[in-house]
Amino acid sequence: MAGSVPRVALVTGASAGFGAAIARRLLSEGYTVIGAARRLDRLQELHAELGERFSPMVMDVTDPASVEQGYTWIRERFSGLDVLVNNAGLALGVAPAHEAKMADWERMIATNVLGLTRLVHCVLPDMVKRNQGHIINIGSTAGNHPYPGGNVYGATKAFVRQLSLNLRADLWGTRVRVTNIEPGLCGGTEFSLVRLGDQAHAKAVYEGTDPLTADDIADAVAWVATRPARVNINTLELMPVSQAFAGMKIHRES
Ligand code: NDP
Ligand code: 8X3
């Protein structure tokens, strides 16, 4: 669009998986994209691929100073942030609750709950002041449907869903939008490697399935972001066709 000011998006967790795909997709939609994560080498590779409309930013969402510093950098360079994609997140382990490591629970909460909330708290006042902006959180089907071993990971994503809906309530009367995107099984990212710790177990998660891809999630993000300004997609849950609700389990004593 000749003469129009480019829209600016911050994508957290841009060094891999969904985040990298979302960054690519938003660039192709005309956005200027800041891609944040901890691994600078990965972000630099993306910068080399995507060019000058992509800015790599080292950010650890669990570190308040790192988030504040990153957002200050954005404020100094751009007139405003149009889209925040709160994507950085992780699952650690699939052990039942009584065998899980407290350190893993703490890290998931620090990243998926506190990190995401910190970003929201940082950007929201400016979005309200400008009366525009869109926060797109990446939740999960794990926040809607319990499963064995999902314990704290699923709980963090339930938090993300409810926070997203509650933000909508508080933002009534403004033009600021909030969406929670809730993907199910999705392959081709580092999610299962991070969760399970080795390639063999990670690969086994997807064997014989036709999972969602990171590009499917990027499509969903681009779609919600490009709806007319009057439209707010509250939640968007996606699953691969090969995944469905498998019913309640009944334990029978023999
Ligand atoms: P990946 O492991 O491929 O990517 C996760 C990204 O998060 C990486 O870029 C990583 O970057 C970043 N990240 C992790 N911790 C931090 C941190 N403390 N600060 C900043 N960035 C961080 O996973 P996916 O792309 O698959 O997952 C992305 C999101 O989607 C997550 O929130 C996940 O829970 C959710 N999700 C994933 C599904 C799936 O099946 N794959 C399904 C539903 C939801 P770095 O290590 O460089 O910091
Ligand atoms: C990731 C989807 O089913 O592995 O959030 O929890 S699942």
GROMACS .gro file of C-alpha atoms and ligand atoms in nm:
model
  309
    1MET     CA    1   0.000   0.000   0.000
    2ALA     CA    2   0.185   0.307  -0.124
    3GLY     CA    3   0.225   0.582   0.137
    4SER     CA    4   0.072   0.387   0.424
    5VAL     CA    5   0.265   0.339   0.748
    6PRO     CA    6   0.372  -0.026   0.791
    7ARG     CA    7   0.205  -0.207   1.077
    8VAL     CA    8   0.443  -0.333   1.344
    9ALA     CA    9   0.426  -0.677   1.507
   10LEU     CA   10   0.624  -0.827   1.794
   11VAL     CA   11   0.641  -1.207   1.784
   12THR     CA   12   0.787  -1.382   2.089
   13GLY     CA   13   0.948  -1.722   2.046
   14ALA     CA   14   1.047  -1.634   1.690
   15SER     CA   15   1.366  -1.844   1.686
   16ALA     CA   16   1.181  -2.170   1.605
   17GLY     CA   17   0.853  -2.340   1.522
   18PHE     CA   18   0.535  -2.135   1.519
   19GLY     CA   19   0.712  -1.806   1.594
   20ALA     CA   20   0.944  -1.826   1.293
   21ALA     CA   21   0.651  -1.923   1.066
   22ILE     CA   22   0.436  -1.641   1.209
   23ALA     CA   23   0.718  -1.390   1.154
   24ARG     CA   24   0.753  -1.500   0.790
   25ARG     CA   25   0.378  -1.485   0.735
   26LEU     CA   26   0.328  -1.142   0.893
   27LEU     CA   27   0.613  -1.005   0.682
   28SER     CA   28   0.441  -1.135   0.372
   29GLU     CA   29   0.125  -0.954   0.491
   30GLY     CA   30   0.324  -0.627   0.494
   31TYR     CA   31   0.409  -0.603   0.863
   32THR     CA   32   0.740  -0.491   1.005
   33VAL     CA   33   0.825  -0.770   1.247
   34ILE     CA   34   1.034  -0.779   1.562
   35GLY     CA   35   1.119  -1.141   1.641
   36ALA     CA   36   1.213  -1.206   2.003
   37ALA     CA   37   1.371  -1.511   2.167
   38ARG     CA   38   1.677  -1.610   2.367
   39ARG     CA   39   1.882  -1.769   2.085
   40LEU     CA   40   2.039  -1.487   1.889
   41ASP     CA   41   2.205  -1.715   1.629
   42ARG     CA   42   1.862  -1.849   1.524
   43LEU     CA   43   1.719  -1.500   1.503
   44GLN     CA   44   2.014  -1.387   1.295
   45GLU     CA   45   1.952  -1.672   1.049
   46LEU     CA   46   1.594  -1.552   1.019
   47HIS     CA   47   1.714  -1.195   0.973
   48ALA     CA   48   1.940  -1.309   0.687
   49GLU     CA   49   1.642  -1.486   0.529
   50LEU     CA   50   1.379  -1.215   0.584
   51GLY     CA   51   1.575  -0.893   0.544
   52GLU     CA   52   1.555  -0.552   0.700
   53ARG     CA   53   1.182  -0.551   0.781
   54PHE     CA   54   1.264  -0.821   1.037
   55SER     CA   55   1.442  -0.710   1.356
   56PRO     CA   56   1.594  -0.980   1.576
   57MET     CA   57   1.559  -0.912   1.947
   58VAL     CA   58   1.717  -1.111   2.228
   59MET     CA   59   1.452  -1.141   2.495
   60ASP     CA   60   1.393  -1.382   2.779
   61VAL     CA   61   1.026  -1.350   2.868
   62THR     CA   62   1.097  -1.483   3.218
   63ASP     CA   63   1.324  -1.184   3.289
   64PRO     CA   64   1.138  -0.859   3.364
   65ALA     CA   65   1.440  -0.641   3.276
   66SER     CA   66   1.483  -0.815   2.940
   67VAL     CA   67   1.117  -0.762   2.847
   68GLU     CA   68   1.120  -0.399   2.959
   69GLN     CA   69   1.442  -0.329   2.769
   70GLY     CA   70   1.299  -0.489   2.454
   71TYR     CA   71   0.977  -0.292   2.469
   72THR     CA   72   1.165   0.033   2.534
   73TRP     CA   73   1.369  -0.034   2.218
   74ILE     CA   74   1.044  -0.080   2.022
   75ARG     CA   75   0.889   0.240   2.163
   76GLU     CA   76   1.196   0.441   2.068
   77ARG     CA   77   1.183   0.325   1.706
   78PHE     CA   78   0.819   0.284   1.617
   79SER     CA   79   0.513   0.497   1.666
   80GLY     CA   80   0.330   0.199   1.814
   81LEU     CA   81   0.293  -0.175   1.825
   82ASP     CA   82  -0.002  -0.300   1.621
   83VAL     CA   83   0.021  -0.671   1.698
   84LEU     CA   84   0.176  -0.870   1.983
   85VAL     CA   85   0.194  -1.243   1.918
   86ASN     CA   86   0.256  -1.399   2.260
   87ASN     CA   87   0.392  -1.729   2.134
   88ALA     CA   88   0.702  -1.807   2.346
   89GLY     CA   89   0.624  -2.108   2.556
   90LEU     CA   90   0.704  -2.466   2.637
   91ALA     CA   91   0.597  -2.792   2.792
   92LEU     CA   92   0.837  -2.995   3.005
   93GLY     CA   93   0.771  -3.362   3.063
   94VAL     CA   94   0.467  -3.588   3.049
   95ALA     CA   95   0.502  -3.742   3.393
   96PRO     CA   96   0.190  -3.775   3.608
   97ALA     CA   97   0.161  -3.494   3.863
   98HIS     CA   98   0.282  -3.707   4.153
   99GLU     CA   99   0.606  -3.784   3.969
  100ALA     CA  100   0.668  -3.449   3.799
  101LYS     CA  101   0.960  -3.219   3.881
  102MET     CA  102   0.872  -2.899   4.062
  103ALA     CA  103   1.148  -2.722   3.866
  104ASP     CA  104   0.971  -2.813   3.540
  105TRP     CA  105   0.639  -2.682   3.672
  106GLU     CA  106   0.802  -2.359   3.783
  107ARG     CA  107   0.964  -2.304   3.445
  108MET     CA  108   0.641  -2.362   3.255
  109ILE     CA  109   0.459  -2.118   3.483
  110ALA     CA  110   0.744  -1.865   3.458
  111THR     CA  111   0.736  -1.877   3.078
  112ASN     CA  112   0.379  -1.954   2.971
  113VAL     CA  113   0.200  -1.763   3.247
  114LEU     CA  114   0.426  -1.494   3.390
  115GLY     CA  115   0.622  -1.428   3.070
  116LEU     CA  116   0.310  -1.393   2.858
  117THR     CA  117   0.139  -1.180   3.123
  118ARG     CA  118   0.445  -0.955   3.149
  119LEU     CA  119   0.429  -0.883   2.776
  120VAL     CA  120   0.059  -0.804   2.801
  121HIS     CA  121   0.120  -0.570   3.093
  122CYS     CA  122   0.399  -0.397   2.904
  123VAL     CA  123   0.216  -0.328   2.577
  124LEU     CA  124  -0.145  -0.281   2.685
  125PRO     CA  125  -0.137   0.078   2.822
  126ASP     CA  126   0.006   0.209   2.493
  127MET     CA  127  -0.245   0.009   2.288
  128VAL     CA  128  -0.530   0.156   2.492
  129LYS     CA  129  -0.384   0.507   2.462
  130ARG     CA  130  -0.365   0.468   2.082
  131ASN     CA  131  -0.702   0.292   2.085
  132GLN     CA  132  -0.571   0.024   1.853
  133GLY     CA  133  -0.370  -0.296   1.868
  134HIS     CA  134  -0.418  -0.669   1.877
  135ILE     CA  135  -0.284  -0.918   2.131
  136ILE     CA  136  -0.276  -1.267   1.987
  137ASN     CA  137  -0.195  -1.529   2.248
  138ILE     CA  138  -0.094  -1.881   2.160
  139GLY     CA  139  -0.286  -2.109   2.392
  140SER     CA  140  -0.344  -2.477   2.331
  141THR     CA  141  -0.611  -2.744   2.319
  142ALA     CA  142  -0.431  -2.855   2.638
  143GLY     CA  143  -0.596  -2.557   2.809
  144ASN     CA  144  -0.942  -2.685   2.714
  145HIS     CA  145  -0.914  -3.063   2.732
  146PRO     CA  146  -0.733  -3.245   3.014
  147TYR     CA  147  -0.507  -3.539   2.934
  148PRO     CA  148  -0.271  -3.758   3.139
  149GLY     CA  149   0.063  -3.584   3.184
  150GLY     CA  150  -0.083  -3.249   3.077
  151ASN     CA  151  -0.113  -3.132   3.440
  152VAL     CA  152   0.068  -2.797   3.475
  153TYR     CA  153   0.126  -2.739   3.103
  154GLY     CA  154  -0.249  -2.761   3.040
  155ALA     CA  155  -0.315  -2.540   3.341
  156THR     CA  156  -0.083  -2.270   3.204
  157LYS     CA  157  -0.276  -2.274   2.876
  158ALA     CA  158  -0.611  -2.260   3.060
  159PHE     CA  159  -0.474  -1.946   3.225
  160VAL     CA  160  -0.389  -1.804   2.882
  161ARG     CA  161  -0.742  -1.869   2.759
  162GLN     CA  162  -0.909  -1.711   3.062
  163LEU     CA  163  -0.671  -1.413   3.064
  164SER     CA  164  -0.749  -1.354   2.696
  165LEU     CA  165  -1.124  -1.357   2.762
  166ASN     CA  166  -1.092  -1.138   3.072
  167LEU     CA  167  -0.885  -0.885   2.877
  168ARG     CA  168  -1.174  -0.859   2.632
  169ALA     CA  169  -1.398  -0.771   2.924
  170ASP     CA  170  -1.164  -0.497   3.047
  171LEU     CA  171  -1.106  -0.361   2.697
  172TRP     CA  172  -1.475  -0.309   2.633
  173GLY     CA  173  -1.519   0.037   2.482
  174THR     CA  174  -1.173   0.038   2.319
  175ARG     CA  175  -1.073  -0.083   1.975
  176VAL     CA  176  -0.798  -0.309   2.114
  177ARG     CA  177  -0.846  -0.672   2.010
  178VAL     CA  178  -0.750  -0.995   2.191
  179THR     CA  179  -0.748  -1.346   2.048
  180ASN     CA  180  -0.649  -1.683   2.191
  181ILE     CA  181  -0.537  -1.933   1.927
  182GLU     CA  182  -0.558  -2.290   2.059
  183PRO     CA  183  -0.374  -2.546   1.846
  184GLY     CA  184  -0.378  -2.919   1.898
  185LEU     CA  185  -0.111  -3.164   1.783
  186CYS     CA  186   0.135  -2.980   1.563
  187GLY     CA  187   0.453  -3.127   1.416
  188GLY     CA  188   0.771  -2.987   1.265
  189THR     CA  189   0.860  -2.765   1.562
  190GLU     CA  190   1.092  -2.813   1.860
  191PHE     CA  191   0.801  -2.847   2.104
  192SER     CA  192   0.823  -3.224   2.161
  193LEU     CA  193   1.203  -3.223   2.163
  194VAL     CA  194   1.195  -2.962   2.441
  195ARG     CA  195   0.921  -3.151   2.622
  196LEU     CA  196   1.065  -3.503   2.599
  197GLY     CA  197   1.437  -3.428   2.574
  198ASP     CA  198   1.540  -3.646   2.278
  199GLN     CA  199   1.468  -3.680   1.907
  200ALA     CA  200   1.351  -4.043   1.916
  201HIS     CA  201   1.073  -3.977   2.168
  202ALA     CA  202   0.985  -3.649   1.997
  203LYS     CA  203   0.954  -3.821   1.658
  204ALA     CA  204   0.734  -4.097   1.803
  205VAL     CA  205   0.469  -3.840   1.904
  206TYR     CA  206   0.384  -3.777   1.538
  207GLU     CA  207   0.430  -4.126   1.392
  208GLY     CA  208   0.138  -4.230   1.173
  209THR     CA  209  -0.039  -3.897   1.220
  210ASP     CA  210  -0.090  -3.601   0.990
  211PRO     CA  211  -0.036  -3.320   1.243
  212LEU     CA  212  -0.093  -2.949   1.200
  213THR     CA  213   0.210  -2.754   1.078
  214ALA     CA  214   0.361  -2.426   1.194
  215ASP     CA  215   0.236  -2.273   0.869
  216ASP     CA  216  -0.121  -2.370   0.964
  217ILE     CA  217  -0.079  -2.173   1.286
  218ALA     CA  218   0.077  -1.880   1.100
  219ASP     CA  219  -0.227  -1.885   0.867
  220ALA     CA  220  -0.457  -1.865   1.167
  221VAL     CA  221  -0.261  -1.574   1.313
  222ALA     CA  222  -0.263  -1.389   0.982
  223TRP     CA  223  -0.636  -1.452   0.941
  224VAL     CA  224  -0.735  -1.319   1.282
  225ALA     CA  225  -0.502  -1.020   1.244
  226THR     CA  226  -0.642  -0.922   0.906
  227ARG     CA  227  -1.014  -0.932   0.990
  228PRO     CA  228  -1.183  -0.593   0.959
  229ALA     CA  229  -1.117  -0.369   1.263
  230ARG     CA  230  -1.477  -0.428   1.384
  231VAL     CA  231  -1.420  -0.804   1.419
  232ASN     CA  232  -1.264  -0.972   1.723
  233ILE     CA  233  -1.201  -1.345   1.704
  234ASN     CA  234  -1.213  -1.438   2.074
  235THR     CA  235  -1.080  -1.792   2.053
  236LEU     CA  236  -0.981  -2.016   1.767
  237GLU     CA  237  -0.923  -2.386   1.838
  238LEU     CA  238  -0.759  -2.598   1.570
  239MET     CA  239  -0.684  -2.970   1.561
  240PRO     CA  240  -0.554  -3.196   1.289
  241VAL     CA  241  -0.821  -3.424   1.147
  242SER     CA  242  -0.621  -3.714   1.288
  243GLN     CA  243  -0.683  -3.590   1.644
  244ALA     CA  244  -1.018  -3.595   1.825
  245PHE     CA  245  -1.176  -3.633   2.167
  246ALA     CA  246  -1.115  -3.993   2.264
  247GLY     CA  247  -1.366  -4.026   2.547
  248MET     CA  248  -1.334  -4.069   2.923
  249LYS     CA  249  -1.130  -4.355   3.064
  250ILE     CA  250  -1.283  -4.587   3.323
  251HIS     CA  251  -1.059  -4.774   3.563
  252ARG     CA  252  -1.194  -5.118   3.653
  253GLU     CA  253  -1.057  -5.306   3.948
  254SER     CA  254  -1.000  -5.668   3.855
  255NDP     P1  255   0.920  -2.447   1.975
  255NDP     O1  256   0.990  -2.517   2.088
  255NDP     O2  257   0.953  -2.486   1.835
  255NDP     O3  258   0.938  -2.290   1.990
  255NDP     C1  259   0.926  -2.228   2.115
  255NDP     C2  260   0.980  -2.087   2.106
  255NDP     O4  261   0.966  -2.025   2.234
  255NDP     C3  262   1.127  -2.084   2.068
  255NDP     O5  263   1.145  -1.982   1.973
  255NDP     C4  264   1.196  -2.047   2.199
  255NDP     O6  265   1.310  -1.967   2.170
  255NDP     C5  266   1.088  -1.962   2.266
  255NDP     N1  267   1.106  -1.951   2.409
  255NDP     C6  268   1.103  -2.050   2.502
  255NDP     N2  269   1.130  -1.999   2.622
  255NDP     C7  270   1.149  -1.865   2.606
  255NDP     C8  271   1.182  -1.759   2.694
  255NDP     N3  272   1.201  -1.779   2.825
  255NDP     N4  273   1.194  -1.634   2.642
  255NDP     C9  274   1.176  -1.614   2.511
  255NDP     N5  275   1.147  -1.710   2.422
  255NDP    C10  276   1.134  -1.835   2.471
  255NDP     O7  277   0.763  -2.470   2.005
  255NDP     P2  278   0.634  -2.438   1.914
  255NDP     O8  279   0.666  -2.342   1.808
  255NDP     O9  280   0.572  -2.568   1.880
  255NDP    O10  281   0.541  -2.371   2.024
  255NDP    C11  282   0.516  -2.232   2.028
  255NDP    C12  283   0.400  -2.207   2.122
  255NDP    O11  284   0.287  -2.281   2.078
  255NDP    C13  285   0.423  -2.248   2.266
  255NDP    O12  286   0.360  -2.152   2.350
  255NDP    C14  287   0.352  -2.382   2.278
  255NDP    O13  288   0.308  -2.408   2.409
  255NDP    C15  289   0.235  -2.359   2.185
  255NDP     N6  290   0.173  -2.478   2.127
  255NDP    C16  291   0.246  -2.573   2.060
  255NDP    C17  292   0.183  -2.682   2.004
  255NDP    C18  293   0.256  -2.789   1.933
  255NDP    O14  294   0.202  -2.902   1.921
  255NDP     N7  295   0.377  -2.766   1.880
  255NDP    C19  296   0.037  -2.697   2.010
  255NDP    C20  297  -0.030  -2.593   2.085
  255NDP    C21  298   0.036  -2.488   2.138
  255NDP     P3  299   1.450  -1.967   2.247
  255NDP    O15  300   1.473  -2.106   2.296
  255NDP    O16  301   1.547  -1.920   2.143
  255NDP    O17  302   1.429  -1.866   2.356
  2568X3     C1  303   0.052  -2.867   2.257
  2568X3     C2  304  -0.058  -2.962   2.223
  2568X3     O1  305  -0.165  -3.184   2.293
  2568X3     O2  306   0.077  -3.167   2.309
  2568X3     O3  307   0.003  -2.760   2.327
  2568X3     O4  308  -0.064  -3.054   2.466
  2568X3     S1  309  -0.051  -3.097   2.328
   0.00000   0.00000   0.00000
